[in-house]
PDB file of C-alpha atoms in Angstrom:
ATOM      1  CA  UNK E   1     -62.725  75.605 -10.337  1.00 50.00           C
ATOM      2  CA  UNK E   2     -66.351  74.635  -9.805  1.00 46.00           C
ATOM      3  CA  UNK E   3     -68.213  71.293 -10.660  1.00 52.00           C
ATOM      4  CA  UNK E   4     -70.153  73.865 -12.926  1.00 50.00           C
ATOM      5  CA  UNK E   5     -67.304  75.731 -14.352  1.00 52.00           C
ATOM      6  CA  UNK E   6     -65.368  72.913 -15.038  1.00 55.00           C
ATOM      7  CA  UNK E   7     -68.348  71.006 -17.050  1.00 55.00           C
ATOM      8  CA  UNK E   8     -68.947  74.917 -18.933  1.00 59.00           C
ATOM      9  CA  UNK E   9     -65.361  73.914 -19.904  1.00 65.00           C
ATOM     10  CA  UNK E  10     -64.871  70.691 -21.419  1.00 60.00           C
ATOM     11  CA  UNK E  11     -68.313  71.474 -23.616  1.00 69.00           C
ATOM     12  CA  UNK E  12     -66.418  74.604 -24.617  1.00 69.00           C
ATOM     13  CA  UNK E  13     -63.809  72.633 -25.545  1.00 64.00           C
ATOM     14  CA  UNK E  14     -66.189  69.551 -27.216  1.00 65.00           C
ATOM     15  CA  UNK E  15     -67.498  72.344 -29.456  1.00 62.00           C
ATOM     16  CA  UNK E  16     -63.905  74.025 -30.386  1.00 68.00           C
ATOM     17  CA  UNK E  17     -62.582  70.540 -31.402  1.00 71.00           C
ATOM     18  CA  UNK E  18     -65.918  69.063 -32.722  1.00 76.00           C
ATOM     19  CA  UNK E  19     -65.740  65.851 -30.647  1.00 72.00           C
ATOM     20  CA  UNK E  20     -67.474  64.735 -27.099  1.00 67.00           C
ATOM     21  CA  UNK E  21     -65.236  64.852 -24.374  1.00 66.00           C
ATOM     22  CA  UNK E  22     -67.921  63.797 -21.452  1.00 64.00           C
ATOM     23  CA  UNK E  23     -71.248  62.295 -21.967  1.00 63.00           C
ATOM     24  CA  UNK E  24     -73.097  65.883 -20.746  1.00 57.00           C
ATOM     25  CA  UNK E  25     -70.747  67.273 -23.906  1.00 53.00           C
ATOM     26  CA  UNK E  26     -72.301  64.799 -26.200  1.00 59.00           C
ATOM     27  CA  UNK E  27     -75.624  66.504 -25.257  1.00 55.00           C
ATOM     28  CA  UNK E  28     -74.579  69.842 -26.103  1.00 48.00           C
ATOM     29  CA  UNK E  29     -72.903  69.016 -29.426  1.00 51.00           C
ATOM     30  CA  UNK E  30     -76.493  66.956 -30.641  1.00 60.00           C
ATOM     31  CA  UNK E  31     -77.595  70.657 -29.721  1.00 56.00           C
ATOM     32  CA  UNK E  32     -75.271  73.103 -31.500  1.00 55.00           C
ATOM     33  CA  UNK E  33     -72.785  70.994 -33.505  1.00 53.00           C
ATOM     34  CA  UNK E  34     -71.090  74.285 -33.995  1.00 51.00           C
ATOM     35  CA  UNK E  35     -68.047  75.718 -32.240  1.00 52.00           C
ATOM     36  CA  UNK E  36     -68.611  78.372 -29.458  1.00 54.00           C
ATOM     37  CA  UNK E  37     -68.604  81.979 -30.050  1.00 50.00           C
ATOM     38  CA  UNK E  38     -70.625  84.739 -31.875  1.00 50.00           C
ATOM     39  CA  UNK E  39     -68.605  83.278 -35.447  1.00 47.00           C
ATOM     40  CA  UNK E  40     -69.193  79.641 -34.238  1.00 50.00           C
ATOM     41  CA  UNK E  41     -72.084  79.083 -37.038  1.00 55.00           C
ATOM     42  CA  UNK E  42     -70.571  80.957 -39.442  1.00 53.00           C
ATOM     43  CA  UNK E  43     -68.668  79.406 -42.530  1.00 54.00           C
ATOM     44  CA  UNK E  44     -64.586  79.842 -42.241  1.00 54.00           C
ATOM     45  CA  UNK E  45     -62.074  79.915 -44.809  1.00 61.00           C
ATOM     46  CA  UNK E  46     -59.968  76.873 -44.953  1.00 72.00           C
ATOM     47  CA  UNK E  47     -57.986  75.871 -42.226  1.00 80.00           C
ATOM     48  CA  UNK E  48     -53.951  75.364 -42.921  1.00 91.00           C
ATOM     49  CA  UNK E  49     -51.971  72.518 -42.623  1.00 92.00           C
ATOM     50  CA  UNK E  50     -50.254  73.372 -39.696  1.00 94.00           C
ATOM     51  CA  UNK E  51     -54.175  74.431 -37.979  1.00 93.00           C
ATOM     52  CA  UNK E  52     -55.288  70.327 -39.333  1.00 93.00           C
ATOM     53  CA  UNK E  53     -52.211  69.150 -37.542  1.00 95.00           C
ATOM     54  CA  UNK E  54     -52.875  71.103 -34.283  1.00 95.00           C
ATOM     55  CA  UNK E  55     -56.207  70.633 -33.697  1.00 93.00           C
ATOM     56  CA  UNK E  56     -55.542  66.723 -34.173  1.00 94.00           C
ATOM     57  CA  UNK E  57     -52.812  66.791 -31.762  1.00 96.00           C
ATOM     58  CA  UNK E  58     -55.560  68.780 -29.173  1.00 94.00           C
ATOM     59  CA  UNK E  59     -58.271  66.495 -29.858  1.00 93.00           C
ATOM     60  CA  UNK E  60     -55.748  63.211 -28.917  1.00 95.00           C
ATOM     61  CA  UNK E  61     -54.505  65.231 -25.638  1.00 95.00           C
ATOM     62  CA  UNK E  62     -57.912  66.136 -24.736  1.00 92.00           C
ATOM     63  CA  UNK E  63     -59.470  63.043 -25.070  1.00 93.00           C
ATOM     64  CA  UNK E  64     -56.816  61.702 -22.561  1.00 95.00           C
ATOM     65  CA  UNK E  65     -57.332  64.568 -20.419  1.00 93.00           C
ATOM     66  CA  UNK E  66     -53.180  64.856 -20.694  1.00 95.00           C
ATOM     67  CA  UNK E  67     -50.640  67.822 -20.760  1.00 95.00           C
ATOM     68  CA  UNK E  68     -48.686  69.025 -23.430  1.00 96.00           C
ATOM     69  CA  UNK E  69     -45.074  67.300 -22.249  1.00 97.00           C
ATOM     70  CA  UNK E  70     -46.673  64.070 -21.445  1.00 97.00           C
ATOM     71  CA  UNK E  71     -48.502  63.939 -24.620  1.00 97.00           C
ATOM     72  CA  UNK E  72     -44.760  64.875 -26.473  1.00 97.00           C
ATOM     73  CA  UNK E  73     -43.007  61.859 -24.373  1.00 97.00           C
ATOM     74  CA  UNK E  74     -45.350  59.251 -25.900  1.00 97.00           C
ATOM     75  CA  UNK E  75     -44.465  59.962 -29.254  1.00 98.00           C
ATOM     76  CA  UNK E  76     -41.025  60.113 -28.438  1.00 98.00           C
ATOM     77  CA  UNK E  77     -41.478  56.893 -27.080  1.00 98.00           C
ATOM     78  CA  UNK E  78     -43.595  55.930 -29.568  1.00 98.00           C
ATOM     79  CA  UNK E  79     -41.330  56.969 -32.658  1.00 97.00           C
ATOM     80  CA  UNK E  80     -38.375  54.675 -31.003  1.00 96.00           C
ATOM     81  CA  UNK E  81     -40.888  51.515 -31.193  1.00 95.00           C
ATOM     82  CA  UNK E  82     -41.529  49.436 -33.754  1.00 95.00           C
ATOM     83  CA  UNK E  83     -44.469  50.015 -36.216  1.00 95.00           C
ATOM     84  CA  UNK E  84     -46.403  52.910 -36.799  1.00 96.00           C
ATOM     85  CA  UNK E  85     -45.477  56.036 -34.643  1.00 97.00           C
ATOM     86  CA  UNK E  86     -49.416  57.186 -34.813  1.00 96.00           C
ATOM     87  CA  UNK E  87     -50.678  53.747 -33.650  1.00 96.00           C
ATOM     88  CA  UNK E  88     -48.082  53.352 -31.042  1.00 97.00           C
ATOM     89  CA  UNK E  89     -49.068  57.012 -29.607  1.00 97.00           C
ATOM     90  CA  UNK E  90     -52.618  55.956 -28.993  1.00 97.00           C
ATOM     91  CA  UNK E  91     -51.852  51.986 -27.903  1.00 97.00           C
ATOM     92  CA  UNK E  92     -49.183  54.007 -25.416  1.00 97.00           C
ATOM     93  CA  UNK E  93     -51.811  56.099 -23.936  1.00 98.00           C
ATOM     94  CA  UNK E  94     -54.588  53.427 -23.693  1.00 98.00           C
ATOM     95  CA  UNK E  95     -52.546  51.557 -21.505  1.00 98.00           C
ATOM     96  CA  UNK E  96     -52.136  54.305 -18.565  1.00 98.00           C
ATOM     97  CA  UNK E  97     -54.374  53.350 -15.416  1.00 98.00           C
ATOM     98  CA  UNK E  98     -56.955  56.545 -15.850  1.00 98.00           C
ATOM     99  CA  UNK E  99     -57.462  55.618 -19.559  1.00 98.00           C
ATOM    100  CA  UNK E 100     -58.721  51.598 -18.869  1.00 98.00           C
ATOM    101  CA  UNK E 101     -60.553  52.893 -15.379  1.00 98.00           C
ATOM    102  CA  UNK E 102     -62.847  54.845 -17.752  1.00 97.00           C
ATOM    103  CA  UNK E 103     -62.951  51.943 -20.577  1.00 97.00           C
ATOM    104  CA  UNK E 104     -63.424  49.443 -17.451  1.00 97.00           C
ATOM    105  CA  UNK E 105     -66.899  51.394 -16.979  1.00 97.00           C
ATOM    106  CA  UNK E 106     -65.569  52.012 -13.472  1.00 97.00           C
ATOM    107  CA  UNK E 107     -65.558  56.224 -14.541  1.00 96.00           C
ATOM    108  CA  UNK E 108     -68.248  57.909 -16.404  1.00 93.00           C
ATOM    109  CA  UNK E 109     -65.103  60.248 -17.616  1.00 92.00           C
ATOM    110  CA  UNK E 110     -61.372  60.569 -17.752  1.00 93.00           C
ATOM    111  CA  UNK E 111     -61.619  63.098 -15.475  1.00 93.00           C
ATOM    112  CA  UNK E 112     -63.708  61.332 -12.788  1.00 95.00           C
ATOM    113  CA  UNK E 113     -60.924  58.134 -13.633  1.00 97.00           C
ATOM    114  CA  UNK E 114     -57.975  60.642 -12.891  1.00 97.00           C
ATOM    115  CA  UNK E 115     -59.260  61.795  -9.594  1.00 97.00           C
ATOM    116  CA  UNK E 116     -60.151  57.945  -8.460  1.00 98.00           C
ATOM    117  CA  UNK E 117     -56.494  57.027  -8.909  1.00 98.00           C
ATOM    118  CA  UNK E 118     -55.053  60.097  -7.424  1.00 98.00           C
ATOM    119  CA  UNK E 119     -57.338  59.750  -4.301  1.00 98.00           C
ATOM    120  CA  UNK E 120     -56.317  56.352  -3.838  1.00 98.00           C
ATOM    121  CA  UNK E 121     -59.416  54.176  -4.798  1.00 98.00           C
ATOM    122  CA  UNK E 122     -57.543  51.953  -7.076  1.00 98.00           C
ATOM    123  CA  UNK E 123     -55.525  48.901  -7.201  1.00 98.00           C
ATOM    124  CA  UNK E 124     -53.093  46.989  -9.859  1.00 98.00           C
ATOM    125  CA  UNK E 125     -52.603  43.411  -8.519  1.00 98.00           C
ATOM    126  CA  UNK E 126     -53.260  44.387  -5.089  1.00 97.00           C
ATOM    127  CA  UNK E 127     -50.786  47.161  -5.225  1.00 98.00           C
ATOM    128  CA  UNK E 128     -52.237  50.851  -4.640  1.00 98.00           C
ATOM    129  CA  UNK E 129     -51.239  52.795  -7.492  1.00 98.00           C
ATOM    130  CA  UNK E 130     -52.131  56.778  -7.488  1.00 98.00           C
ATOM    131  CA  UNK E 131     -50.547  57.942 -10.832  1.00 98.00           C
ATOM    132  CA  UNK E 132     -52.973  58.081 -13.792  1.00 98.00           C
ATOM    133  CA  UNK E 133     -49.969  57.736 -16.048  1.00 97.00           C
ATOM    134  CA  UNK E 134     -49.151  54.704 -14.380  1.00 98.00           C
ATOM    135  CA  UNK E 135     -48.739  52.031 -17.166  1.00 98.00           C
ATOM    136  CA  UNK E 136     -50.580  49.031 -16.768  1.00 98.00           C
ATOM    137  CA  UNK E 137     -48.940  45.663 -18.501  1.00 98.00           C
ATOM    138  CA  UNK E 138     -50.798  42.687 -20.041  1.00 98.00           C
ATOM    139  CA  UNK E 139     -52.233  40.581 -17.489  1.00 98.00           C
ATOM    140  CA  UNK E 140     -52.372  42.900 -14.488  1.00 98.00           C
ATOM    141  CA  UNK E 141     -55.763  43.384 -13.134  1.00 98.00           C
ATOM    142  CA  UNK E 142     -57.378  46.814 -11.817  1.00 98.00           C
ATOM    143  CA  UNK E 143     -59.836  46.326  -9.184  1.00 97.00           C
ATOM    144  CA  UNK E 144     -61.139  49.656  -6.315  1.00 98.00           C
ATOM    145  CA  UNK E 145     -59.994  48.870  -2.959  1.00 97.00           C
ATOM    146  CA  UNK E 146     -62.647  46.886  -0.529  1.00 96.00           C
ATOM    147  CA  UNK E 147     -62.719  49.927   1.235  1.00 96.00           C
ATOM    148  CA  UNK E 148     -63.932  52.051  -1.591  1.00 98.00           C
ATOM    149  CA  UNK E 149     -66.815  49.472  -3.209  1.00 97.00           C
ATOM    150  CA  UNK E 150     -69.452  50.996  -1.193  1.00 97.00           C
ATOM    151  CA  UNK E 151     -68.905  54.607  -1.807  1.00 97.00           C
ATOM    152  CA  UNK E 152     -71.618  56.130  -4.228  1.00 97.00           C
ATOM    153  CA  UNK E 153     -69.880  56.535  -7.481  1.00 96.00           C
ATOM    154  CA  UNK E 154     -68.253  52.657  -7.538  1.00 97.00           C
ATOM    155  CA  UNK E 155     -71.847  51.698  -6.265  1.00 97.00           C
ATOM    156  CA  UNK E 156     -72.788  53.077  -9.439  1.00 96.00           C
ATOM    157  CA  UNK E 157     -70.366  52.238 -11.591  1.00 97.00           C
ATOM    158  CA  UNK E 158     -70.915  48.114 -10.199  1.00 97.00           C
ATOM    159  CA  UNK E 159     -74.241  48.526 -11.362  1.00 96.00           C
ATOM    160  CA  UNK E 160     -73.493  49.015 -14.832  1.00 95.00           C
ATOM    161  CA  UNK E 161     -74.652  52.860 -14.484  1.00 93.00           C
ATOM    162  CA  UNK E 162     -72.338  54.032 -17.321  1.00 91.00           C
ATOM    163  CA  UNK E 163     -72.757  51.728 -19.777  1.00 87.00           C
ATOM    164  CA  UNK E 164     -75.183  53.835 -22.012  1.00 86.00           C
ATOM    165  CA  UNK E 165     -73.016  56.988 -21.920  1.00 86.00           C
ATOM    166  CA  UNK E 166     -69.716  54.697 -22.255  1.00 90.00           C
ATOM    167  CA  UNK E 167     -68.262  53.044 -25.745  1.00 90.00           C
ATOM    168  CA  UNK E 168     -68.510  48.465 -25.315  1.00 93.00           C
ATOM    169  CA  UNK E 169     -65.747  47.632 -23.415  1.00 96.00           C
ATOM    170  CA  UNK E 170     -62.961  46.873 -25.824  1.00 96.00           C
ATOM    171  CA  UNK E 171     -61.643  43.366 -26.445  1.00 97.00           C
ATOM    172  CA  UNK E 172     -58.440  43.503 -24.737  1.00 98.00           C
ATOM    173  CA  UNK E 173     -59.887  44.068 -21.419  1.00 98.00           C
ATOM    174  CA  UNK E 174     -61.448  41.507 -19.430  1.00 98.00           C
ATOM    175  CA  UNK E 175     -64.052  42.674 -16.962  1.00 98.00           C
ATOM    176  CA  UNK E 176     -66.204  41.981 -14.104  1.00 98.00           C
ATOM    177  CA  UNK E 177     -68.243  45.167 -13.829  1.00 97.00           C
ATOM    178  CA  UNK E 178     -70.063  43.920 -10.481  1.00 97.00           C
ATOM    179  CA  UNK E 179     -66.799  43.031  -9.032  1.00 97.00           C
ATOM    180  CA  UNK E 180     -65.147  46.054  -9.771  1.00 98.00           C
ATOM    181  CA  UNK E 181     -62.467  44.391 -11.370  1.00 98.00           C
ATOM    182  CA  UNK E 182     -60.976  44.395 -15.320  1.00 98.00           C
ATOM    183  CA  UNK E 183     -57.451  42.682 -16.814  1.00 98.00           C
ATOM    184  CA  UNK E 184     -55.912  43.940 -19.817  1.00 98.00           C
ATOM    185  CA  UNK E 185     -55.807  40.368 -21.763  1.00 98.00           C
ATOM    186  CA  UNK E 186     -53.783  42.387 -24.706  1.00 97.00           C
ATOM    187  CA  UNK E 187     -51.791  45.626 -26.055  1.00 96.00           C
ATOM    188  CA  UNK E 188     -54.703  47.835 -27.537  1.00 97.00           C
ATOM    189  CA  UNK E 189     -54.801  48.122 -30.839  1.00 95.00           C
ATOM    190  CA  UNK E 190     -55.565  51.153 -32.526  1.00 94.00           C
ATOM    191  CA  UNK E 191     -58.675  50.097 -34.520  1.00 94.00           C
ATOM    192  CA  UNK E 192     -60.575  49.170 -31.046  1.00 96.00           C
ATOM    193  CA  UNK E 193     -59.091  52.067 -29.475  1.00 95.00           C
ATOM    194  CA  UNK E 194     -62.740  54.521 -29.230  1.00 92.00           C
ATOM    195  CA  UNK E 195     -60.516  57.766 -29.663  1.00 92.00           C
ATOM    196  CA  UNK E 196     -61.468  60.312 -32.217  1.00 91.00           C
ATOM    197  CA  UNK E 197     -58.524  61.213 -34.137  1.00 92.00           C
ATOM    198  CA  UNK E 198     -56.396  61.253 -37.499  1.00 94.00           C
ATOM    199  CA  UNK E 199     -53.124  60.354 -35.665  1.00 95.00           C
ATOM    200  CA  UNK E 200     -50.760  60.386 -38.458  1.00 96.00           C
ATOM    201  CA  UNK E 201     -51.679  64.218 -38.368  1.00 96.00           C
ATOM    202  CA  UNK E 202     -50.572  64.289 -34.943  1.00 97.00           C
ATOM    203  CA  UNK E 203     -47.394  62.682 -35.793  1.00 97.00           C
ATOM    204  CA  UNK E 204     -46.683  64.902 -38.675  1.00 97.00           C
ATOM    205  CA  UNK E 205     -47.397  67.806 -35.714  1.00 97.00           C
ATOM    206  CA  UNK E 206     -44.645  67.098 -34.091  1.00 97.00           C
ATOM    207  CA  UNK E 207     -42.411  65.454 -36.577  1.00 95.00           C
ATOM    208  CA  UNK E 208     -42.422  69.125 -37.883  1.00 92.00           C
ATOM    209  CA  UNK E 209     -41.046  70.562 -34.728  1.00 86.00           C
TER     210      UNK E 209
END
């Protein structure tokens, strides 16, 4: 798929689920805060429960840029840990290496975080890690390899070029943006977490299954 297509695609998808998934999204939704289609403006009849639930559960997995079975693993992992199952889910999936690249201001999107770590552009404690999923625990620090500081996008991304389209950089990570390096101090919790989602809806989703 295209650089094109693919942007075409996540604003489709902003619009369906009524939340910005990339910066150029944002744009788009300030434009026609409506979902896509020739019925996109028009008023619908009530959504059901089980429609609520879904789109919650789509607007979590998007936002994450995850697939259905990982998505279904966290709150299996998450319903086996103490405290709340919905604020487990999303302290879970703020601690995978893609999520804090993007949070780090390193990434402009999840996306753009995703392929950094699968191309190999990204460090935990010295150690090159190329999973997104890859977990990150308190007190490891991300930094991009020497070898990748002076390519264009980490050139940006040093000189603070995301940090208008980008939410503050939460309080559980630590982070030298010019250095290209961030520790997470903390777990994440779900208050300071800037996801866009009801996730007690999400666990009723699949609690339901």
């Amino acid at each position: 798929m295209s650089t094109k297509s693919r942007t075409r695609s996540k604003t489709r998808l902003s619009r369906s689920l009524g939340i910005a998934l990339t910066p150029k999204a944002a744009k788009y939704l300030e434009k026609r805060p409506y979902a896509p289609g020739e019925h996109g403006r028009t008023k619908r009849k009530a959504d059901s429960d089980y429609a609520v639930r879904l789109r919650e559960k789509q607007r979590l997995r998007a936002q994450y840029n995850i697939r259905e079975a990982q998505l279904k693993r966290i709150y299996q992992e998450a319903r086996r840990t103490e405290g709340q199952t919905g604020e487990n889910m999303v302290e879970l999936l703020e601690m995978r290496l893609d999520a804090l690249v993007v949070r780090a201001g390193f990434a402009r999107t999840s996306a753009q975080a995703r392929q950094m770590v699968v191309h190999r552009h990204i460090l935990v404690d010295g150690q090159l890690v190329d999973r997104p999923s890859f977990r990150v625990k308190v007190g490891q620090q991300i930094h991009v390899k020497q070898r990748s500081e002076g390519m264009e996008p980490f050139q940006v991304a040093a000189a603070g070029g995301h940090q208008e389209v980008l939410p503050k950089v939460p309080a559980y990570l630590e982070v030298e943006i010019d250095k290209l390096q961030a520790r997470l101090t903390r777990r994440p919790k779900r208050a300071e977490v800037p996801v866009t989602c009801e996730v007690q809806l999400v666990v009723e989703y699949y609690a339901a299954r």
